[in-house]
Amino acid sequence: MIANLVQLAAEEKQNPLVPPGPELLVGTIAFAIVFFFFWKKLLPNINKVLEERRAAIEGGIEEADAMKVEAQSVLEQYKAQLAEARHEAARLRQEAQEQGATLIAEMRAEGQRQREEIIAAGHSQIAADRKAASSALRQDVGQLATELAGKLVGESLEDHARQSRTIDRFLDGLDESASKAEASR
């Protein structure tokens, strides 16, 4: 075929599409040398770099998948821990409410008990004060009555034993009449 082209070129005057024979031969040899150099030296290096890049990409994808699985696992653990923490917080809140209710009930019972003690102490104090006032009043009334009777009679009625008995009978009679008046109401 090259020979046909060369013959054709010789017959015609210079076809711009078909180069002259020696140029065609030199170009073919140069192309073969460059092609051999690329095939022996550059092509293995390019293939090696492409293979490393493919391995790195596949390794990156596998690593990303592994990290995704690990992240999903960590997320599930986090959600489980969060649910457990919420459950624990609800349990602690419930316990605190129960303890608070128990403490309030105890404090109310203690307050009721103290109130009853104070009321009982107040009643006993009132009774003691009433008894002391009654005794002091009996003594004062008796003394005044004795002085008044002594002034009316014109003599001193200083006999204490007789004076005390008379006063006691008089006041007991007043107490009985007051009791009867209260009972009749």
mmCIF file of C-alpha atoms in Angstrom:
data_model
loop_
_atom_site.group_PDB
_atom_site.id
_atom_site.type_symbol
_atom_site.label_atom_id
_atom_site.label_comp_id
_atom_site.label_asym_id
_atom_site.label_seq_id
_atom_site.Cartn_x
_atom_site.Cartn_y
_atom_site.Cartn_z
ATOM 1 C CA MET A 1 0.000 0.000 0.000
ATOM 2 C CA ILE A 2 2.838 2.341 0.789
ATOM 3 C CA ALA A 3 4.362 1.384 -2.475
ATOM 4 C CA ASN A 4 1.180 2.265 -4.288
ATOM 5 C CA LEU A 5 1.109 5.602 -2.553
ATOM 6 C CA VAL A 6 4.733 6.241 -3.420
ATOM 7 C CA GLN A 7 4.080 5.336 -7.062
ATOM 8 C CA LEU A 8 1.057 7.522 -7.129
ATOM 9 C CA ALA A 9 3.070 10.343 -5.672
ATOM 10 C CA ALA A 10 5.714 9.923 -8.335
ATOM 11 C CA GLU A 11 3.215 10.038 -11.123
ATOM 12 C CA GLU A 12 1.500 13.078 -9.896
ATOM 13 C CA LYS A 13 3.203 16.204 -9.154
ATOM 14 C CA GLN A 14 3.137 16.607 -5.439
ATOM 15 C CA ASN A 15 -0.130 15.861 -3.765
ATOM 16 C CA PRO A 16 -0.371 17.906 -0.525
ATOM 17 C CA LEU A 17 -2.161 15.054 1.239
ATOM 18 C CA VAL A 18 0.431 12.418 0.534
ATOM 19 C CA PRO A 19 3.924 13.142 1.864
ATOM 20 C CA PRO A 20 7.028 12.182 -0.116
ATOM 21 C CA GLY A 21 8.362 8.613 0.397
ATOM 22 C CA PRO A 22 11.477 9.318 2.464
ATOM 23 C CA GLU A 23 9.502 11.595 4.757
ATOM 24 C CA LEU A 24 6.863 8.925 5.197
ATOM 25 C CA LEU A 25 9.512 6.340 6.087
ATOM 26 C CA VAL A 26 11.236 8.634 8.636
ATOM 27 C CA GLY A 27 7.858 9.556 10.179
ATOM 28 C CA THR A 28 6.877 5.888 10.492
ATOM 29 C CA ILE A 29 10.175 4.989 12.193
ATOM 30 C CA ALA A 30 9.886 7.977 14.585
ATOM 31 C CA PHE A 31 6.319 7.003 15.409
ATOM 32 C CA ALA A 32 7.420 3.394 16.130
ATOM 33 C CA ILE A 33 10.208 4.632 18.451
ATOM 34 C CA VAL A 34 7.883 6.976 20.353
ATOM 35 C CA PHE A 35 5.194 4.268 20.523
ATOM 36 C CA PHE A 36 7.734 1.707 21.845
ATOM 37 C CA PHE A 37 8.996 4.216 24.464
ATOM 38 C CA PHE A 38 5.457 4.976 25.609
ATOM 39 C CA TRP A 39 4.536 1.305 25.685
ATOM 40 C CA LYS A 40 7.621 0.209 27.646
ATOM 41 C CA LYS A 41 8.190 3.163 29.968
ATOM 42 C CA LEU A 42 5.142 5.380 30.367
ATOM 43 C CA LEU A 43 2.263 2.930 30.041
ATOM 44 C CA PRO A 44 3.344 0.761 33.040
ATOM 45 C CA ASN A 45 3.795 3.878 35.196
ATOM 46 C CA ILE A 46 0.406 5.236 34.126
ATOM 47 C CA ASN A 47 -1.224 1.847 34.791
ATOM 48 C CA LYS A 48 0.521 1.670 38.167
ATOM 49 C CA VAL A 49 -0.712 5.160 39.144
ATOM 50 C CA LEU A 50 -4.235 4.338 37.918
ATOM 51 C CA GLU A 51 -4.229 1.064 39.893
ATOM 52 C CA GLU A 52 -3.040 2.861 43.056
ATOM 53 C CA ARG A 53 -5.728 5.494 42.578
ATOM 54 C CA ARG A 54 -8.395 2.787 42.073
ATOM 55 C CA ALA A 55 -7.187 0.945 45.195
ATOM 56 C CA ALA A 56 -7.194 4.170 47.189
ATOM 57 C CA ILE A 57 -10.702 5.031 46.057
ATOM 58 C CA GLU A 58 -11.983 1.518 46.811
ATOM 59 C CA GLY A 59 -10.183 1.590 50.194
ATOM 60 C CA GLY A 60 -11.688 4.998 50.907
ATOM 61 C CA ILE A 61 -15.137 3.705 50.028
ATOM 62 C CA GLU A 62 -14.666 0.648 52.236
ATOM 63 C CA GLU A 63 -13.334 2.829 55.025
ATOM 64 C CA ALA A 64 -16.265 5.223 54.605
ATOM 65 C CA ASP A 65 -18.680 2.283 54.759
ATOM 66 C CA ALA A 66 -16.954 0.974 57.896
ATOM 67 C CA MET A 67 -17.095 4.428 59.478
ATOM 68 C CA LYS A 68 -20.748 4.730 58.512
ATOM 69 C CA VAL A 69 -21.499 1.394 60.199
ATOM 70 C CA GLU A 70 -19.497 2.478 63.253
ATOM 71 C CA ALA A 71 -21.264 5.851 63.350
ATOM 72 C CA GLN A 72 -24.618 4.085 63.139
ATOM 73 C CA SER A 73 -23.565 1.823 66.015
ATOM 74 C CA VAL A 74 -22.446 4.806 68.097
ATOM 75 C CA LEU A 75 -25.725 6.583 67.293
ATOM 76 C CA GLU A 76 -27.713 3.553 68.449
ATOM 77 C CA GLN A 77 -25.653 3.376 71.662
ATOM 78 C CA TYR A 78 -26.212 7.098 72.220
ATOM 79 C CA LYS A 79 -29.950 6.711 71.704
ATOM 80 C CA ALA A 80 -30.024 3.747 74.104
ATOM 81 C CA GLN A 81 -28.051 5.681 76.719
ATOM 82 C CA LEU A 82 -30.296 8.704 76.257
ATOM 83 C CA ALA A 83 -33.411 6.571 76.705
ATOM 84 C CA GLU A 84 -31.875 4.959 79.783
ATOM 85 C CA ALA A 85 -30.932 8.370 81.211
ATOM 86 C CA ARG A 86 -34.459 9.638 80.631
ATOM 87 C CA HIS A 87 -35.886 6.561 82.313
ATOM 88 C CA GLU A 88 -33.495 6.995 85.259
ATOM 89 C CA ALA A 89 -34.404 10.704 85.544
ATOM 90 C CA ALA A 90 -38.108 9.842 85.563
ATOM 91 C CA ARG A 91 -37.492 7.195 88.234
ATOM 92 C CA LEU A 92 -35.480 9.632 90.379
ATOM 93 C CA ARG A 93 -38.148 12.312 89.951
ATOM 94 C CA GLN A 94 -40.840 9.817 91.031
ATOM 95 C CA GLU A 95 -38.760 8.769 94.061
ATOM 96 C CA ALA A 96 -38.232 12.420 95.008
ATOM 97 C CA GLN A 97 -41.970 13.093 94.777
ATOM 98 C CA GLU A 98 -42.705 10.052 96.933
ATOM 99 C CA GLN A 99 -40.074 11.075 99.486
ATOM 100 C CA GLY A 100 -41.455 14.612 99.475
ATOM 101 C CA ALA A 101 -44.985 13.341 100.074
ATOM 102 C CA THR A 102 -43.740 11.088 102.879
ATOM 103 C CA LEU A 103 -41.785 13.958 104.419
ATOM 104 C CA ILE A 104 -44.812 16.255 104.217
ATOM 105 C CA ALA A 105 -47.000 13.610 105.868
ATOM 106 C CA GLU A 106 -44.408 13.119 108.620
ATOM 107 C CA MET A 107 -44.120 16.868 109.199
ATOM 108 C CA ARG A 108 -47.906 17.208 109.373
ATOM 109 C CA ALA A 109 -48.105 14.368 111.889
ATOM 110 C CA GLU A 110 -45.302 15.953 113.935
ATOM 111 C CA GLY A 111 -47.019 19.348 113.765
ATOM 112 C CA GLN A 112 -50.318 17.765 114.856
ATOM 113 C CA ARG A 113 -48.565 16.011 117.745
ATOM 114 C CA GLN A 114 -46.855 19.237 118.834
ATOM 115 C CA ARG A 115 -50.129 21.121 118.555
ATOM 116 C CA GLU A 116 -51.820 18.547 120.775
ATOM 117 C CA GLU A 117 -48.969 18.814 123.289
ATOM 118 C CA ILE A 118 -49.222 22.613 123.308
ATOM 119 C CA ILE A 119 -52.998 22.476 123.753
ATOM 120 C CA ALA A 120 -52.679 19.926 126.572
ATOM 121 C CA ALA A 121 -49.972 22.024 128.243
ATOM 122 C CA GLY A 122 -52.160 25.127 127.810
ATOM 123 C CA HIS A 123 -55.170 23.363 129.375
ATOM 124 C CA SER A 124 -53.102 22.145 132.316
ATOM 125 C CA GLN A 125 -51.585 25.629 132.732
ATOM 126 C CA ILE A 126 -55.040 27.202 132.607
ATOM 127 C CA ALA A 127 -56.299 24.699 135.182
ATOM 128 C CA ALA A 128 -53.321 25.409 137.436
ATOM 129 C CA ASP A 129 -53.776 29.177 137.006
ATOM 130 C CA ARG A 130 -57.501 28.845 137.687
ATOM 131 C CA LYS A 131 -56.786 26.838 140.835
ATOM 132 C CA ALA A 132 -54.176 29.391 141.995
ATOM 133 C CA ALA A 133 -56.506 32.294 141.195
ATOM 134 C CA SER A 134 -59.377 30.571 142.977
ATOM 135 C CA SER A 135 -57.202 29.963 146.010
ATOM 136 C CA ALA A 136 -55.926 33.545 146.019
ATOM 137 C CA LEU A 137 -59.444 34.835 145.480
ATOM 138 C CA ARG A 138 -60.819 32.711 148.324
ATOM 139 C CA GLN A 139 -58.144 34.024 150.586
ATOM 140 C CA ASP A 140 -58.710 37.648 149.569
ATOM 141 C CA VAL A 141 -62.503 37.363 149.719
ATOM 142 C CA GLY A 142 -62.269 35.635 153.078
ATOM 143 C CA GLN A 143 -60.034 38.298 154.468
ATOM 144 C CA LEU A 144 -62.244 41.088 153.161
ATOM 145 C CA ALA A 145 -65.366 39.341 154.438
ATOM 146 C CA THR A 146 -63.765 38.881 157.851
ATOM 147 C CA GLU A 147 -62.749 42.513 158.019
ATOM 148 C CA LEU A 148 -66.220 43.611 156.924
ATOM 149 C CA ALA A 149 -67.905 41.306 159.417
ATOM 150 C CA GLY A 150 -65.556 42.577 162.137
ATOM 151 C CA LYS A 151 -66.477 46.148 161.328
ATOM 152 C CA LEU A 152 -70.178 45.294 161.322
ATOM 153 C CA VAL A 153 -70.020 43.404 164.558
ATOM 154 C CA GLY A 154 -67.561 45.761 166.055
ATOM 155 C CA GLU A 155 -65.202 43.017 167.212
ATOM 156 C CA SER A 156 -62.097 41.507 165.716
ATOM 157 C CA LEU A 157 -62.635 38.104 164.169
ATOM 158 C CA GLU A 158 -58.994 37.079 164.041
ATOM 159 C CA ASP A 159 -59.275 33.345 164.747
ATOM 160 C CA HIS A 160 -57.778 31.954 161.547
ATOM 161 C CA ALA A 161 -59.012 28.380 161.830
ATOM 162 C CA ARG A 162 -62.612 29.436 162.362
ATOM 163 C CA GLN A 163 -62.245 32.119 159.764
ATOM 164 C CA SER A 164 -60.989 29.607 157.145
ATOM 165 C CA ARG A 165 -63.806 27.125 157.841
ATOM 166 C CA THR A 166 -66.455 29.846 157.578
ATOM 167 C CA ILE A 167 -65.038 31.171 154.344
ATOM 168 C CA ASP A 168 -64.761 27.679 152.839
ATOM 169 C CA ARG A 169 -68.390 26.843 153.690
ATOM 170 C CA PHE A 170 -69.580 30.121 152.244
ATOM 171 C CA LEU A 171 -67.653 29.724 148.996
ATOM 172 C CA ASP A 172 -68.654 26.035 148.655
ATOM 173 C CA GLY A 173 -72.264 27.104 148.968
ATOM 174 C CA LEU A 174 -71.708 29.694 146.216
ATOM 175 C CA ASP A 175 -70.078 27.023 143.993
ATOM 176 C CA GLU A 176 -73.010 24.651 144.490
ATOM 177 C CA SER A 177 -75.590 27.308 143.690
ATOM 178 C CA ALA A 178 -73.592 28.268 140.554
ATOM 179 C CA SER A 179 -73.448 24.582 139.516
ATOM 180 C CA LYS A 180 -77.215 24.170 139.992
ATOM 181 C CA ALA A 181 -77.867 27.339 138.004
ATOM 182 C CA GLU A 182 -75.682 26.038 135.157
ATOM 183 C CA ALA A 183 -77.320 22.601 135.230
ATOM 184 C CA SER A 184 -80.813 24.084 135.051
ATOM 185 C CA ARG A 185 -79.991 26.008 131.876
#
